[in-house]
PDB file of C-alpha atoms in Angstrom:
ATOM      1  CA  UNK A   1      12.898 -11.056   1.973  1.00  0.00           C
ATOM      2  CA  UNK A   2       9.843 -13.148   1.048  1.00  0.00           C
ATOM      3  CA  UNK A   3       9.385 -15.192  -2.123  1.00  0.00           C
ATOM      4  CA  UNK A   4       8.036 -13.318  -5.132  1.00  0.00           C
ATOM      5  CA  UNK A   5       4.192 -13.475  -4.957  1.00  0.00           C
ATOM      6  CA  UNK A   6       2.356 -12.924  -8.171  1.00  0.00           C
ATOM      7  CA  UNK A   7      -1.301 -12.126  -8.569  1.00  0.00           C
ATOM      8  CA  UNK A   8      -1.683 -15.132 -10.766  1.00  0.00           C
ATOM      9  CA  UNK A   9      -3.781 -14.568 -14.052  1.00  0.00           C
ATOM     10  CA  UNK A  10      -4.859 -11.245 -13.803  1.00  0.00           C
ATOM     11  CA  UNK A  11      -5.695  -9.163 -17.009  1.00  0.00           C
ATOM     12  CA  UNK A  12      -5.443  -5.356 -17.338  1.00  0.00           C
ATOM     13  CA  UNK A  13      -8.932  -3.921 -16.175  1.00  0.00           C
ATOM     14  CA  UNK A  14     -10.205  -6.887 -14.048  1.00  0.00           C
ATOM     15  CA  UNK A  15     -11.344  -5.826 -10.280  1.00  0.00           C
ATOM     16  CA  UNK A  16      -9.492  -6.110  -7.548  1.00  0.00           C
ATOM     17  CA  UNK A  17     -11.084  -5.701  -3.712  1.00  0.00           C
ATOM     18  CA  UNK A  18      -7.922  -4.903  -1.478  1.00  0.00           C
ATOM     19  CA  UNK A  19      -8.960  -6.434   1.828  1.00  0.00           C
ATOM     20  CA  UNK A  20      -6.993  -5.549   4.824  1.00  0.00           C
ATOM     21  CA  UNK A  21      -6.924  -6.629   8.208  1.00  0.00           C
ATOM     22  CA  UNK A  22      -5.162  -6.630  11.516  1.00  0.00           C
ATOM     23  CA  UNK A  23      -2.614  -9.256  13.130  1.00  0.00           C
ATOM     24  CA  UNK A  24      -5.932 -10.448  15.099  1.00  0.00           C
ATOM     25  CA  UNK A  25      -7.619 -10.925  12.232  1.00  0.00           C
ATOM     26  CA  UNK A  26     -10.199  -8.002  12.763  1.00  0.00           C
ATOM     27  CA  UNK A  27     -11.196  -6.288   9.359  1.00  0.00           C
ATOM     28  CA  UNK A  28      -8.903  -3.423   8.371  1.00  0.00           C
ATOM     29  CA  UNK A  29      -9.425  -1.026   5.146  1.00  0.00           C
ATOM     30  CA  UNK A  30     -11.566  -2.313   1.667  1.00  0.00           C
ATOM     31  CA  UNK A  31     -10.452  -0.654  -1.504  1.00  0.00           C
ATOM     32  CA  UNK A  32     -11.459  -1.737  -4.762  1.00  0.00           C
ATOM     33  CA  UNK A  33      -9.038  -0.726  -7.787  1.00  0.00           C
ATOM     34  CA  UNK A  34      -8.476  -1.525 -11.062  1.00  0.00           C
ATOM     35  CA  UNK A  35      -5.354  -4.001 -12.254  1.00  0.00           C
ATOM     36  CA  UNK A  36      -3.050  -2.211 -14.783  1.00  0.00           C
ATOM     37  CA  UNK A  37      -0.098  -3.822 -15.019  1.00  0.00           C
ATOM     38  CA  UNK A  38       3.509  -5.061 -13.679  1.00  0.00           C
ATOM     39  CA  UNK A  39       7.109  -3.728 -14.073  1.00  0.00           C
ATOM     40  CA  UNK A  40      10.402  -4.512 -12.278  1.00  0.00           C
ATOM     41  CA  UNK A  41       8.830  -2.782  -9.134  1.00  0.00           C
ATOM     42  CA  UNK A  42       5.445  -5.433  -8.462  1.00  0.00           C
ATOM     43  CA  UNK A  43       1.847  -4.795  -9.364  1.00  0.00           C
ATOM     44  CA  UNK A  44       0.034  -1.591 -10.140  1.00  0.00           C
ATOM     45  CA  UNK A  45      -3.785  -1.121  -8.997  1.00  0.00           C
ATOM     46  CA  UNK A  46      -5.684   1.816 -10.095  1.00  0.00           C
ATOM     47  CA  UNK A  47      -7.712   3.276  -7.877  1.00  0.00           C
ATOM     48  CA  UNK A  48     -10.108   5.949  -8.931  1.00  0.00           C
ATOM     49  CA  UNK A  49     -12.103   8.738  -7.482  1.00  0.00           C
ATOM     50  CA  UNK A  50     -15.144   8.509  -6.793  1.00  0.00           C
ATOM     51  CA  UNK A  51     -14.254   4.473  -5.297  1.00  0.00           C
ATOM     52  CA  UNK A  52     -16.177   3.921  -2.101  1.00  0.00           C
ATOM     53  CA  UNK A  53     -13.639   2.846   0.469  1.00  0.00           C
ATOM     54  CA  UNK A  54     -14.669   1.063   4.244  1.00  0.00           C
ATOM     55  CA  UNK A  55     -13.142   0.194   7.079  1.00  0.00           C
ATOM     56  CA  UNK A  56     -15.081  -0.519  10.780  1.00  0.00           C
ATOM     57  CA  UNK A  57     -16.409   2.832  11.908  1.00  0.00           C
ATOM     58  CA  UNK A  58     -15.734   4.711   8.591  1.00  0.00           C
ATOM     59  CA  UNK A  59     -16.641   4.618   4.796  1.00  0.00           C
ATOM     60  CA  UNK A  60     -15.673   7.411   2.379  1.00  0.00           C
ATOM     61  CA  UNK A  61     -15.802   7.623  -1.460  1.00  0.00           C
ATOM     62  CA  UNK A  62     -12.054   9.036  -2.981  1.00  0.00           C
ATOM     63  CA  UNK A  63     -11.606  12.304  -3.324  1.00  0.00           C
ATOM     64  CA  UNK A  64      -8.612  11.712  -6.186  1.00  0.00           C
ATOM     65  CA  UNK A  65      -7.317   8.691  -8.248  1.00  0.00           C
ATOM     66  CA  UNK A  66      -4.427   6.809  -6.666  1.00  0.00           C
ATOM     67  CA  UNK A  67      -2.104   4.144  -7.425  1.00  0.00           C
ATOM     68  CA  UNK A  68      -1.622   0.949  -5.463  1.00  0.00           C
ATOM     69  CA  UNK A  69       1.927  -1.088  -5.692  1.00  0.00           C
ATOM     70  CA  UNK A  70       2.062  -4.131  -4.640  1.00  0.00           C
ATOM     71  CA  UNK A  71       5.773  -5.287  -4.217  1.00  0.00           C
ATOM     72  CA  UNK A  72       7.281  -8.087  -5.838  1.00  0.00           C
ATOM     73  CA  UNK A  73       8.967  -8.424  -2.212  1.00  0.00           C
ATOM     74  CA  UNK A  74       9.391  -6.753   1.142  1.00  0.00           C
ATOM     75  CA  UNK A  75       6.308  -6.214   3.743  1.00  0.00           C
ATOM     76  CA  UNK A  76       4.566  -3.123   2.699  1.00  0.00           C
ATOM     77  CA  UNK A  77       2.046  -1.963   0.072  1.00  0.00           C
ATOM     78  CA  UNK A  78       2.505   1.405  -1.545  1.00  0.00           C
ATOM     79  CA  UNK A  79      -0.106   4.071  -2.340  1.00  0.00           C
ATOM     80  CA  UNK A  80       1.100   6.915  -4.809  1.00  0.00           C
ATOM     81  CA  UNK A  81      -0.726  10.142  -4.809  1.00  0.00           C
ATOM     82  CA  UNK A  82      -1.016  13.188  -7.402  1.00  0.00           C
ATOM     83  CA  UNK A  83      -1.053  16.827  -7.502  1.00  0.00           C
ATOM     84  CA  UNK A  84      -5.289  15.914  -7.975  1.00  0.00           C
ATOM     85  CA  UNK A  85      -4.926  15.260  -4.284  1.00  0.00           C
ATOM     86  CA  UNK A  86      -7.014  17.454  -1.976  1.00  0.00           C
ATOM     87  CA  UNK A  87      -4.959  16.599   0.766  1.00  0.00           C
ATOM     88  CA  UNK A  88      -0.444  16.970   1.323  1.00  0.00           C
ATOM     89  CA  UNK A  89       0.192  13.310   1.011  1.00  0.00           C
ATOM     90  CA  UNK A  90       2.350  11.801  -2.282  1.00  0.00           C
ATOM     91  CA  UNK A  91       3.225   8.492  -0.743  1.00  0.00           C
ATOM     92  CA  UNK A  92       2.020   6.526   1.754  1.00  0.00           C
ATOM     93  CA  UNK A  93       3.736   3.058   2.386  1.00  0.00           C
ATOM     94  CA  UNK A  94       1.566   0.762   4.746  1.00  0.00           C
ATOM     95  CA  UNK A  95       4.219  -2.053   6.324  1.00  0.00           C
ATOM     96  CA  UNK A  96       1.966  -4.915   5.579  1.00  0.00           C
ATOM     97  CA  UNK A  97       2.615  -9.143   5.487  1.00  0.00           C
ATOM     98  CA  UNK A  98       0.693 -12.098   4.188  1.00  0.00           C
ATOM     99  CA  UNK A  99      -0.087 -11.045   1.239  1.00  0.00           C
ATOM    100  CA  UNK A 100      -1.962 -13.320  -0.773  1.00  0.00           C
ATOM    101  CA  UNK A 101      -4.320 -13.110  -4.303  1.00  0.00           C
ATOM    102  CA  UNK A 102      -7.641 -14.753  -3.517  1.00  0.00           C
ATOM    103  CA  UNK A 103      -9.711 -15.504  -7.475  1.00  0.00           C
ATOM    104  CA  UNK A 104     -13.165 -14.648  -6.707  1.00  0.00           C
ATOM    105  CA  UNK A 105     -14.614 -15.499 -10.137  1.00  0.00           C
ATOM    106  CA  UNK A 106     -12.959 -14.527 -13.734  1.00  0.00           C
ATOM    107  CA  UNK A 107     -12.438 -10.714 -13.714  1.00  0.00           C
ATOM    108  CA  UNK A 108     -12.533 -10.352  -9.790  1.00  0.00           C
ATOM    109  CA  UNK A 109      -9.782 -10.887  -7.301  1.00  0.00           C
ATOM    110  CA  UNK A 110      -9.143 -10.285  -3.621  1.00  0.00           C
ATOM    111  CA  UNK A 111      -5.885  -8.819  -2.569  1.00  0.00           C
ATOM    112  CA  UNK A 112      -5.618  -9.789   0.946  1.00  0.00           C
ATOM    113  CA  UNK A 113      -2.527  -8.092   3.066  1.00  0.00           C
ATOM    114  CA  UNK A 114      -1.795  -8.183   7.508  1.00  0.00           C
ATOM    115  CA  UNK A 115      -1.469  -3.976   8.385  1.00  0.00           C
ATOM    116  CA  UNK A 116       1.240  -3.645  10.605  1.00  0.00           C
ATOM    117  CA  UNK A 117       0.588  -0.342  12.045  1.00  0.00           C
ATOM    118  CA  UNK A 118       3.792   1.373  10.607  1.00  0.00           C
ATOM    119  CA  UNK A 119       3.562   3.740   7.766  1.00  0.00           C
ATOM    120  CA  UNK A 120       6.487   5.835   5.876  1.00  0.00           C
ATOM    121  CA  UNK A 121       4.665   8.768   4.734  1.00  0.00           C
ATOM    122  CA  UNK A 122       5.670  11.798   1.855  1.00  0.00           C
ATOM    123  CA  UNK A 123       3.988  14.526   2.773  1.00  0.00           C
ATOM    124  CA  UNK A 124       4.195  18.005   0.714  1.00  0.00           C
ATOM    125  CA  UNK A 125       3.470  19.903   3.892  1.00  0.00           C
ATOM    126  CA  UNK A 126       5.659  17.698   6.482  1.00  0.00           C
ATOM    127  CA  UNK A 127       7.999  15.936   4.179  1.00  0.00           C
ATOM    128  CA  UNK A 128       9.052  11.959   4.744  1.00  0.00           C
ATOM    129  CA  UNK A 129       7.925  10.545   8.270  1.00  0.00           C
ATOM    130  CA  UNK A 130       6.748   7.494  10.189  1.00  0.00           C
ATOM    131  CA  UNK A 131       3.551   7.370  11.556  1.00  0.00           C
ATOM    132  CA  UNK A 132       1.796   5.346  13.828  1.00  0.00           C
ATOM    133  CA  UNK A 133       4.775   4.322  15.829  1.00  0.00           C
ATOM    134  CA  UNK A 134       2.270   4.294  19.006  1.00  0.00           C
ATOM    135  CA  UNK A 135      -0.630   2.627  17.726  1.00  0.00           C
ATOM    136  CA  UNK A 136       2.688  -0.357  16.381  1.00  0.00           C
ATOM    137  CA  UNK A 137       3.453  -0.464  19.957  1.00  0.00           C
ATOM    138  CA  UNK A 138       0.245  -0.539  21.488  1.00  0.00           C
ATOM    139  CA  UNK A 139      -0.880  -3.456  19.155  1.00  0.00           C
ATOM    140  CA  UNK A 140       2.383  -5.161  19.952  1.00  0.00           C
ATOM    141  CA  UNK A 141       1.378  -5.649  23.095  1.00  0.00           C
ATOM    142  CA  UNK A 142      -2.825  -6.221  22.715  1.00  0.00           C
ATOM    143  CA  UNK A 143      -2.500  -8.477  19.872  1.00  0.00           C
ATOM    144  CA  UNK A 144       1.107 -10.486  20.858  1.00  0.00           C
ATOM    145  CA  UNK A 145       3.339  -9.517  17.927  1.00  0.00           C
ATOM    146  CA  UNK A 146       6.047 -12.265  17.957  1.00  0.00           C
ATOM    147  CA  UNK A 147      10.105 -10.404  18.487  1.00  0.00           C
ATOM    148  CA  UNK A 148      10.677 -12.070  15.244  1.00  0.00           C
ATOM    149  CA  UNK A 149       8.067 -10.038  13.674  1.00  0.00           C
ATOM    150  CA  UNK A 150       8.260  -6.683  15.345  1.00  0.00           C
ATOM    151  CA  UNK A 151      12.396  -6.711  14.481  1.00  0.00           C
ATOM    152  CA  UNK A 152      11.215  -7.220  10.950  1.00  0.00           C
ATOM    153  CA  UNK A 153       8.834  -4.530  10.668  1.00  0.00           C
ATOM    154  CA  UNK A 154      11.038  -2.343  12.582  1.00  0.00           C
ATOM    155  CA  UNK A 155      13.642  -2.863   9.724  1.00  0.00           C
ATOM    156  CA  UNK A 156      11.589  -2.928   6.683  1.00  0.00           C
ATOM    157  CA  UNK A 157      10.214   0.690   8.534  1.00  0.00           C
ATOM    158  CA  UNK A 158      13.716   2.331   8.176  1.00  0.00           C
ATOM    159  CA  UNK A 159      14.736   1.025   4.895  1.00  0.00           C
ATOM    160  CA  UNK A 160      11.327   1.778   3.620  1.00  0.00           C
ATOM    161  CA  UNK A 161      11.960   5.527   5.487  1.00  0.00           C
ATOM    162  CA  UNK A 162      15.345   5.629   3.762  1.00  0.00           C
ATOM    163  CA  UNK A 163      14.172   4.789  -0.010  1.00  0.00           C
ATOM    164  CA  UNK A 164      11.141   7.384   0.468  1.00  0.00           C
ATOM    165  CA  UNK A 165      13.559  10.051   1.194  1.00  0.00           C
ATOM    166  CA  UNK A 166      16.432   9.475  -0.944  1.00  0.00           C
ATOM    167  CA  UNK A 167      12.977   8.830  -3.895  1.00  0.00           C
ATOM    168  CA  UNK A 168      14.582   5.855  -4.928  1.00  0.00           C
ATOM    169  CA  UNK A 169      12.512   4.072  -7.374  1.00  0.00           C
ATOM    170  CA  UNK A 170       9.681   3.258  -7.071  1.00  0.00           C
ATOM    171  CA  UNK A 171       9.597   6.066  -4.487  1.00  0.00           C
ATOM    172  CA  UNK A 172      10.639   8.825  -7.282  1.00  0.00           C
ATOM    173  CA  UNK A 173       7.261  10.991  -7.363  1.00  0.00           C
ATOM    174  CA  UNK A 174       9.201  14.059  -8.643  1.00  0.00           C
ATOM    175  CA  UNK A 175       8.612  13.835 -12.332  1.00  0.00           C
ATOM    176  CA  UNK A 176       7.141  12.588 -15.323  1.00  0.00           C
ATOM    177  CA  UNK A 177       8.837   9.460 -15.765  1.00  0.00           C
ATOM    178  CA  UNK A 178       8.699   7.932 -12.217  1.00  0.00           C
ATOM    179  CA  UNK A 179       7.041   4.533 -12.236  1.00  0.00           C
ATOM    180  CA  UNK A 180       3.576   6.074 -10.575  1.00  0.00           C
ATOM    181  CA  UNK A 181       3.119   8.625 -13.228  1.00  0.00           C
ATOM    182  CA  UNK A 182       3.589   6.056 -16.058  1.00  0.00           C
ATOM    183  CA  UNK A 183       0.509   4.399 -13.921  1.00  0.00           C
ATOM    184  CA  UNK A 184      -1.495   7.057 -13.450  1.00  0.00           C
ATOM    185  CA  UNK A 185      -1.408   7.569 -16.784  1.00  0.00           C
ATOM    186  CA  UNK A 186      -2.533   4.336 -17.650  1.00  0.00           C
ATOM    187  CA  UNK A 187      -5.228   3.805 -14.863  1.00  0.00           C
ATOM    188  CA  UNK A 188      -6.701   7.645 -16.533  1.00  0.00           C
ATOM    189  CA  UNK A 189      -6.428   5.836 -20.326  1.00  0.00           C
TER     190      UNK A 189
END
């Protein structure tokens, strides 16, 4: 497990640009959110619809607010979807590394993460399952993941897998009181 990585001096309400990228460094996903908050689980980003969201070759503005958790530790980021969803998704866990908080200027930060292919998904329609197991494989090879990383991810993947299906918290999406509803909630305030 890595060392606890805060966001620093973030405030409830200040931006945050989630800036992903690739082990090669190419540019990944952009999200902008909304900080809310932190509990025992990491750090909550609201991100509402209506957001315009980029990544090379495709831009989109949400369809449906979502919540972002950033761990307090392990190699992923979390995104926690509603019943507002148009599509069958509840969870989807991106195995990510390197994350890092970059200050832009007061009220603005960059969230900066590595995607590592791998994703856990909750799916209404299909119910927990990896995804992108090929596209892991393929980049293992193209962009020269070291052993020592690709046995990592491999393991984070099942116990990630494992929580999502057992809904182990944070992973609990089933009522009320899970930890994304309380941040829904708050992001909609």
């Amino acid at each position: 497990m890595r060392e606890e990585r805060g966001p620093g001096a973030l405030q409830p309400g200040d931006l945050v640009v989630a800036r992903n990228r690739k082990w090669d460094g190419t540019a990944h996903w952009v999200v902008p959110g909304r900080y809310l908050g932190e509990d025992i689980h990491g750090w909550w980003i609201f991100q509402g619809a209506g957001e315009f969201c980029s990544r090379p070759g495709a831009a989109f503005y949400t369809a449906s607010d979502a919540v972002l958790l950033v761990p307090r530790t392990g190699e992923y980021v979390a995104t926690f979807y509603d019943d507002s969803y148009p599509g069958d998704f509840r969870i989807y866990v991106d195995l990510a590394t390197a994350h890092a908080w970059t200050p832009i200027k007061a009220g603005v930060t960059e969230f900066h993460m590595i995607d590592m292919d791998l994703d856990v998904i909750r799916s209404t329609k299909h119910g927990v399952f990896v995804d992108d197991e090929d596209e892991f494989e393929e980049h293992r090879a193209a962009m020269g993941y070291p052993e020592q990383t690709v046995d990592a991810m491999r393991s984070e993947c099942a116990a990630l897998y494992e929580a999502v299906d057992a809904m182990q918290p944070p992973f609990d999406v089933s009522g009320s009181n899970s930890p994304s509803a309380e941040w829904f909630r708050k992001g909609r305030a």
